[in-house]
Every structure is written in structure tokens, then in C-alpha cells.
CSV table of C-alpha atoms and ligand atoms in Angstrom, one decimal:
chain,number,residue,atom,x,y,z
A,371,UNK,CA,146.7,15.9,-13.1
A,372,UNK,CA,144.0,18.2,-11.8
A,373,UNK,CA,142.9,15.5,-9.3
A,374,UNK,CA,146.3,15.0,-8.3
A,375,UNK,CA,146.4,19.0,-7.7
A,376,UNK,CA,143.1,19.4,-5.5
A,377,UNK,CA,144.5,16.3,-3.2
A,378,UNK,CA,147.4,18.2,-2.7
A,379,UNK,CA,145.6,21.2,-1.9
A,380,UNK,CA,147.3,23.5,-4.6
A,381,UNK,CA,144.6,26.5,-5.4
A,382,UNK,CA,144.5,28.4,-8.8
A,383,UNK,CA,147.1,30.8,-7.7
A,384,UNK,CA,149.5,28.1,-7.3
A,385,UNK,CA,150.2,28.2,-3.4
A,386,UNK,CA,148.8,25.6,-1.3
A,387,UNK,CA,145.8,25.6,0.8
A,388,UNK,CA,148.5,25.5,4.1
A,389,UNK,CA,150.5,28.4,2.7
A,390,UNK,CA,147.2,30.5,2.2
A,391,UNK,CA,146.4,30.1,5.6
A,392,UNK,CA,149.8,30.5,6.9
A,393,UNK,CA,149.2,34.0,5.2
A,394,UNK,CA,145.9,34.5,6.4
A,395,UNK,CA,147.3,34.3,9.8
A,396,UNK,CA,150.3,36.5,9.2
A,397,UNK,CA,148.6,38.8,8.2
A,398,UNK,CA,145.9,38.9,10.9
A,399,UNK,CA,148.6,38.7,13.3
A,400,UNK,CA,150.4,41.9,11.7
A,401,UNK,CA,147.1,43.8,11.9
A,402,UNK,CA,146.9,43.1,15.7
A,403,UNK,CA,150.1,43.9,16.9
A,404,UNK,CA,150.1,47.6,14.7
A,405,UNK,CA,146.5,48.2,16.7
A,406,UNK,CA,147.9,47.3,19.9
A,407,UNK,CA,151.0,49.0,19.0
A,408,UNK,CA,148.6,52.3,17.9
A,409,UNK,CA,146.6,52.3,21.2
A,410,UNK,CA,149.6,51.9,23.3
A,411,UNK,CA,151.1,54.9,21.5
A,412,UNK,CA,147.8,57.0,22.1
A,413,UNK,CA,147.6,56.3,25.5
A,414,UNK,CA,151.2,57.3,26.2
A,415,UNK,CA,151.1,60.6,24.4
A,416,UNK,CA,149.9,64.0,27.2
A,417,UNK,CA,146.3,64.5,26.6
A,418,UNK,CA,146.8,68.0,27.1
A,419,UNK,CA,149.6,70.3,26.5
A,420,UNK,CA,151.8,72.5,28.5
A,421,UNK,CA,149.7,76.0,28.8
A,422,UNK,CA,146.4,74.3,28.2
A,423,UNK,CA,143.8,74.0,30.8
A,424,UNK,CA,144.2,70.4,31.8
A,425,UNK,CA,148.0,70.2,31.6
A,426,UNK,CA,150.4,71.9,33.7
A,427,UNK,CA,151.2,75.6,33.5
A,428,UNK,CA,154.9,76.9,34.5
A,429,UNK,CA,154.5,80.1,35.7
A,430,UNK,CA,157.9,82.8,37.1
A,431,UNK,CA,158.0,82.9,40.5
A,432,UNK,CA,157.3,86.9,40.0
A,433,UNK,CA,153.6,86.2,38.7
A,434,UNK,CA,153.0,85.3,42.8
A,435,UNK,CA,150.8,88.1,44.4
A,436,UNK,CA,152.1,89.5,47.3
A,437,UNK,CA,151.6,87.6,50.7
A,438,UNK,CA,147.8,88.2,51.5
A,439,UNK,CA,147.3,90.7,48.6
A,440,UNK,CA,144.8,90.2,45.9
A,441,UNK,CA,144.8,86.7,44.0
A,442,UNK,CA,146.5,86.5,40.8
A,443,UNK,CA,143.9,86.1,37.7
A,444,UNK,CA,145.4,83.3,35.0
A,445,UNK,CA,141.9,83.4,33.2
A,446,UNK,CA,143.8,80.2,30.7
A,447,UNK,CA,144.4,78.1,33.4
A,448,UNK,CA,140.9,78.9,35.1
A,449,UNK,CA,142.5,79.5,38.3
A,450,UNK,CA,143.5,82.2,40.7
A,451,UNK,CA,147.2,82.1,42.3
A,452,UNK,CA,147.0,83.2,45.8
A,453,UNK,CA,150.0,83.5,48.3
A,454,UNK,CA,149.1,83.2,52.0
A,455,UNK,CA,149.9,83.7,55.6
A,456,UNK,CA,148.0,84.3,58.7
A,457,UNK,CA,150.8,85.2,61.2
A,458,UNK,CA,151.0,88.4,58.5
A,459,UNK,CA,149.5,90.8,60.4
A,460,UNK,CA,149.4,93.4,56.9
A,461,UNK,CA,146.1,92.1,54.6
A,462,UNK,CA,145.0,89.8,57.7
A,463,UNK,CA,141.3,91.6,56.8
A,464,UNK,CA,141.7,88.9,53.6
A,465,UNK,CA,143.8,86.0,55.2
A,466,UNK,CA,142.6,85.4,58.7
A,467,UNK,CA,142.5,82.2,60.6
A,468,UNK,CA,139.4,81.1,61.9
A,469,UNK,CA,138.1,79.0,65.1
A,470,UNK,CA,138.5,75.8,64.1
A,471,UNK,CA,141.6,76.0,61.6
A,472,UNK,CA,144.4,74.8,64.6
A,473,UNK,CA,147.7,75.6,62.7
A,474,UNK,CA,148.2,78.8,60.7
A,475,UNK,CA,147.8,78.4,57.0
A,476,UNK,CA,150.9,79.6,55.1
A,477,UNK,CA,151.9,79.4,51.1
A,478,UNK,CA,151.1,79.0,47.4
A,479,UNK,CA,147.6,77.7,46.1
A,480,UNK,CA,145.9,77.4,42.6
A,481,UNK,CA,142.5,77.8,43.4
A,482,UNK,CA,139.9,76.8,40.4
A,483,UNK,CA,137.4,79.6,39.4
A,484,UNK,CA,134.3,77.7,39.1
A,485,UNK,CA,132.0,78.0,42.1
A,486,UNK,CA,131.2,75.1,43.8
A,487,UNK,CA,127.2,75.4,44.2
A,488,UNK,CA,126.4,75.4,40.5
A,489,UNK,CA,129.3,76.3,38.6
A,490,UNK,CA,129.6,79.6,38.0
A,491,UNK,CA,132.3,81.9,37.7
A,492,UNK,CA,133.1,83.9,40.5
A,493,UNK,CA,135.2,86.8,41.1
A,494,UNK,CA,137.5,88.5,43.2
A,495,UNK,CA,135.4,91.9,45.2
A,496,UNK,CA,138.3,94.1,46.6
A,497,UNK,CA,135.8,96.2,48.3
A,498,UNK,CA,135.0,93.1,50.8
A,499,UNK,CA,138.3,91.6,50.8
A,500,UNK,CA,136.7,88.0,49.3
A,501,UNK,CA,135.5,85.9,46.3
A,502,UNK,CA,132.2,86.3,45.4
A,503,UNK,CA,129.7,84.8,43.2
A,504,UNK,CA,127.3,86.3,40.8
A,505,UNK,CA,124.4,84.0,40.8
A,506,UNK,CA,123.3,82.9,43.9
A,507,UNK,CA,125.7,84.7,46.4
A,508,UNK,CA,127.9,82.2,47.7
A,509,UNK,CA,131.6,84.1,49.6
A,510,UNK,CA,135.1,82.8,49.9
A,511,UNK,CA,138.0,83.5,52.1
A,512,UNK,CA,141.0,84.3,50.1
A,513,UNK,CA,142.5,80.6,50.2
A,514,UNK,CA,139.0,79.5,48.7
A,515,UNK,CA,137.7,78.7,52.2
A,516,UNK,CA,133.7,79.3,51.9
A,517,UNK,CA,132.4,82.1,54.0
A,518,UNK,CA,128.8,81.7,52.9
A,519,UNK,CA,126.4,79.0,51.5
A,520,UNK,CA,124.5,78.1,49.2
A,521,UNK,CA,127.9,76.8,47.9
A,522,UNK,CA,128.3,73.1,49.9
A,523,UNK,CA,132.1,73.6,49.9
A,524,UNK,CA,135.3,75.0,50.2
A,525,UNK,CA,136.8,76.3,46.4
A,526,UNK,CA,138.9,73.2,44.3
A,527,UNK,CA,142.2,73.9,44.4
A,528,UNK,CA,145.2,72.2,41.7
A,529,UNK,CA,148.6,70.9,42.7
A,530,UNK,CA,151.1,73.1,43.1
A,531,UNK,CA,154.9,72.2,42.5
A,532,UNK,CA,158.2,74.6,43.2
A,533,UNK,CA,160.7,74.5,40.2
A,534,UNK,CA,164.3,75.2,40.1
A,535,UNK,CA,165.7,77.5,37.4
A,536,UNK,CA,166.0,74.7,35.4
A,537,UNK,CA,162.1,74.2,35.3
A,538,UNK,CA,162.6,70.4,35.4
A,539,UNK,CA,163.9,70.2,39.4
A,540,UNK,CA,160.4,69.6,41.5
A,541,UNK,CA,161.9,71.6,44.9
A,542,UNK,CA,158.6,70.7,46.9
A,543,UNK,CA,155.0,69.7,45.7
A,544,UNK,CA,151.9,70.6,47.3
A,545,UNK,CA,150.7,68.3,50.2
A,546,UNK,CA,147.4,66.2,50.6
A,547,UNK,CA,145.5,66.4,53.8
A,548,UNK,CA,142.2,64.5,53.8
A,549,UNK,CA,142.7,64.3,50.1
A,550,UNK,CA,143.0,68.6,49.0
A,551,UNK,CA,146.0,70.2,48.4
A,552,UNK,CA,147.6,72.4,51.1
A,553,UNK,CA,149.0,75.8,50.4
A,554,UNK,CA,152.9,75.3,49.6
A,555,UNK,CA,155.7,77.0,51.0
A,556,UNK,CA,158.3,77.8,48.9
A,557,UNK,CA,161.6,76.5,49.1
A,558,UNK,CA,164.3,80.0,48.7
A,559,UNK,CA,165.6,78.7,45.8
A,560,UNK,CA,162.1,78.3,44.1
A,561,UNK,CA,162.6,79.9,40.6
A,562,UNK,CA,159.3,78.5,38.7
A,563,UNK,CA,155.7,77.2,39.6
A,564,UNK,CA,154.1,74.2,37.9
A,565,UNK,CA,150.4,74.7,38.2
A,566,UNK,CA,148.5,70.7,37.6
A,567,UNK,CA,145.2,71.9,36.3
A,568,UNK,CA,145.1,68.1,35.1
A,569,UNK,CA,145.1,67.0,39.0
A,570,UNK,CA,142.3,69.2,40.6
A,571,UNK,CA,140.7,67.9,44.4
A,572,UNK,CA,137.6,69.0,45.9
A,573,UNK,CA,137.4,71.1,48.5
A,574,UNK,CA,136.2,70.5,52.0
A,575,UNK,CA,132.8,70.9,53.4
A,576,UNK,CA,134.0,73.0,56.2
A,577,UNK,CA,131.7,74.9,58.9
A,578,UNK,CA,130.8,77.9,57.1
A,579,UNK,CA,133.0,81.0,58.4
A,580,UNK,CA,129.7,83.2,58.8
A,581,UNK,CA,128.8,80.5,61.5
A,582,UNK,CA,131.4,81.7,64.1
A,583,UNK,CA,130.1,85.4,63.9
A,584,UNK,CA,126.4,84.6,63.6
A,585,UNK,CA,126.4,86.8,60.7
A,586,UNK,CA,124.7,84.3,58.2
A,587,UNK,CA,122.3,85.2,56.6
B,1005,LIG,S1,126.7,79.0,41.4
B,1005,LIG,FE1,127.8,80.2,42.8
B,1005,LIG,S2,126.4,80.5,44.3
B,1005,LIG,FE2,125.3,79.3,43.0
């Protein structure tokens, strides 16, 4: 009888060598499809949440500063919220257009506070109407553009989108020119800003502003 068994393939447990495989399989199949299944799942879900730096931030229209007045701290976010104009003639001493800049530069932008020489923080100096950094002395303009070097280029800036009161209706986004956002104007109706901090472009290497006055240093 026990020969008869082992040609039939029947182990000790009283299933057959096919069946045991048959399991095998099944089961190395199940343990596939709940990985895929798991990575899938992790990939879909936000890395970062709303109000965390690296997700989106959805600020009142009221947090704006006024047009050309000092930026907006959101120290959370790590940016500064500037609002700008340069046919305003109040505050033009902060938002003025220079030589080369051939349209004026009007709206919202979410500038990133980390200097773009070596990382720093810099900060906002009323006394000279610009951003300045602490450790090796590079300037801004208000909108970020750089004033002086060492810094190589203009500030980052995130993407800016105008919400309806509902907070879910995008009224206008921010737009790319040679790949960095563009200061937004606000549609009347705009009720909430979503700041990106997840979708952050580089800013420009533009002629340093000090250049047109001969003032650099
Ligand atoms: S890190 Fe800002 S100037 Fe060097």
C-alpha cells in the first residue's frame, strides 16, 4: 500500500504532491498581489499634509500684505507672501522695475526663505526697503529679485493658486515663464490662497540690479 501511495504522490499529511504545490503557489501569489497592493497604496497617499512645509498651505485672502508693503512672514511654510505692483507709485522705493524687466510685474508670490548662495535664512530689513542676508551679504528686491551677489540667483518662489470661498475652486494658478512662477493676479472673487511649498522652482540668474547703478560693491 505504501508503494502504491508514494507513486501517487500522496505525502504524510494526506494531500498530494500537485495539491501542495497548487498551495505553494496560491499562496505566493496572495503574498504578491497584498505587496503590490501595499506599495500602490503608499504611493497614492500625500506625503505631506495640508499646513506642513511640503504640502500646500490655504491661507484667507486677508493674510496678503498690502500692495508693495512689507512681505508677510509664514515662518511654517518657510516662505514670505509678497503682493506686488510697479505701476504703484506708493512703496515703489520696495517694488520698482528695473532696465531690463519689459512688462510691469504685478501680483501674488510665495517666495522661499532660504538664501540662494548657501542656504541661509534671510530676512526682511525695513530700514532699506529689501531682503537681506546674514552671512555673506547677499540683497533682494521685494519679489525675490537679487540686488547683490554672492547669491548666483534670484530667490525660489512656490506656486501660487486663487481659491473660491469654497476652498476647492482653483480661480487662477500661478504661471511658468522660463520655468519660475510669475506673481498672480487675483481674480475679484479670490476668497483663499493655496501656497504649493511641495512645487518650489528656482529662480533666475538675472543681471544683478546693483549693475544698472554701478553701485556694486
Ligand atoms: S548664504 Fe546668503 S549670502 Fe551666503
Amino acid at each position: 500500500m505504501a508503494n502504491v501511495a508514494v507513486e501517487a504522490g500522496v505525502t504524510g499529511t494526506g494531500i498530494t504532491r500537485r495539491e501542495f504545490l497548487y498551495y505553494i503557489w496560491g499562496a505566493s501569489m496572495a503574498l504578491f498581489t497584498a505587496q503590490a497592493a501595499g506599495l500602490l497604496i503608499w504611493y497614492l497617499i500625500p506625503r505631506f499634509r495640508e499646513g506642513e512645509f511640503g504640502g500646500a498651505f490655504v491661507l484667507p485672502v486677508d493674510s496678503l500684505p498690502e500692495v508693495n508693503g512689507e512681505p508677510v512672514n509664514f515662518p511654517e511654510g518657510r516662505f514670505w507672501l509678497v503682493n506686488l505692483d510697479t505701476t504703484n507709485p506708493q512703496g515703489q522705493e520696495r517694488m520698482y522695475r528695473a532696465p531690463d524687466e519689459d512688462s510691469e510685474i504685478k501680483g501674488v508670490a510665495a517666495i522661499y526663505k532660504v538664501c540662494t548662495h548657501l542656504g541661509c535664512i534671510y530676512a526682511w530689513t525695513p530700514a532699506n526697503n529689501r531682503f537681506e542676508c546674514p552671512c555673506h551679504g547677499s540683497k533682494y528686491r521685494l519679489d525675490g529679485r537679487r540686488i547683490e551677489s554672492p547669491a548666483p540667483r534670484t530667490l525660489d518662489r512656490f506656486r501660487v493658486d486663487a481659491l473660491a470661498a469654497d476652498k476647492q475652486t482653483v480661480l487662477a494658478s500661478s504661471e511658468l515663464k522660463d520655468n519660475f512662477w510669475m506673481p498672480l493676479e487675483l481674480p475679484p472673487d479670490t476668497a483663499f490662497l493655496r501656497i504649493d511649498t511641495g512645487d518650489k522652482k528656482n529662480g533666475p540668474s538675472q543681471t544683478l540690479l546693483c549693475s544698472f547703478t554701478d553701485s556694486c560693491p
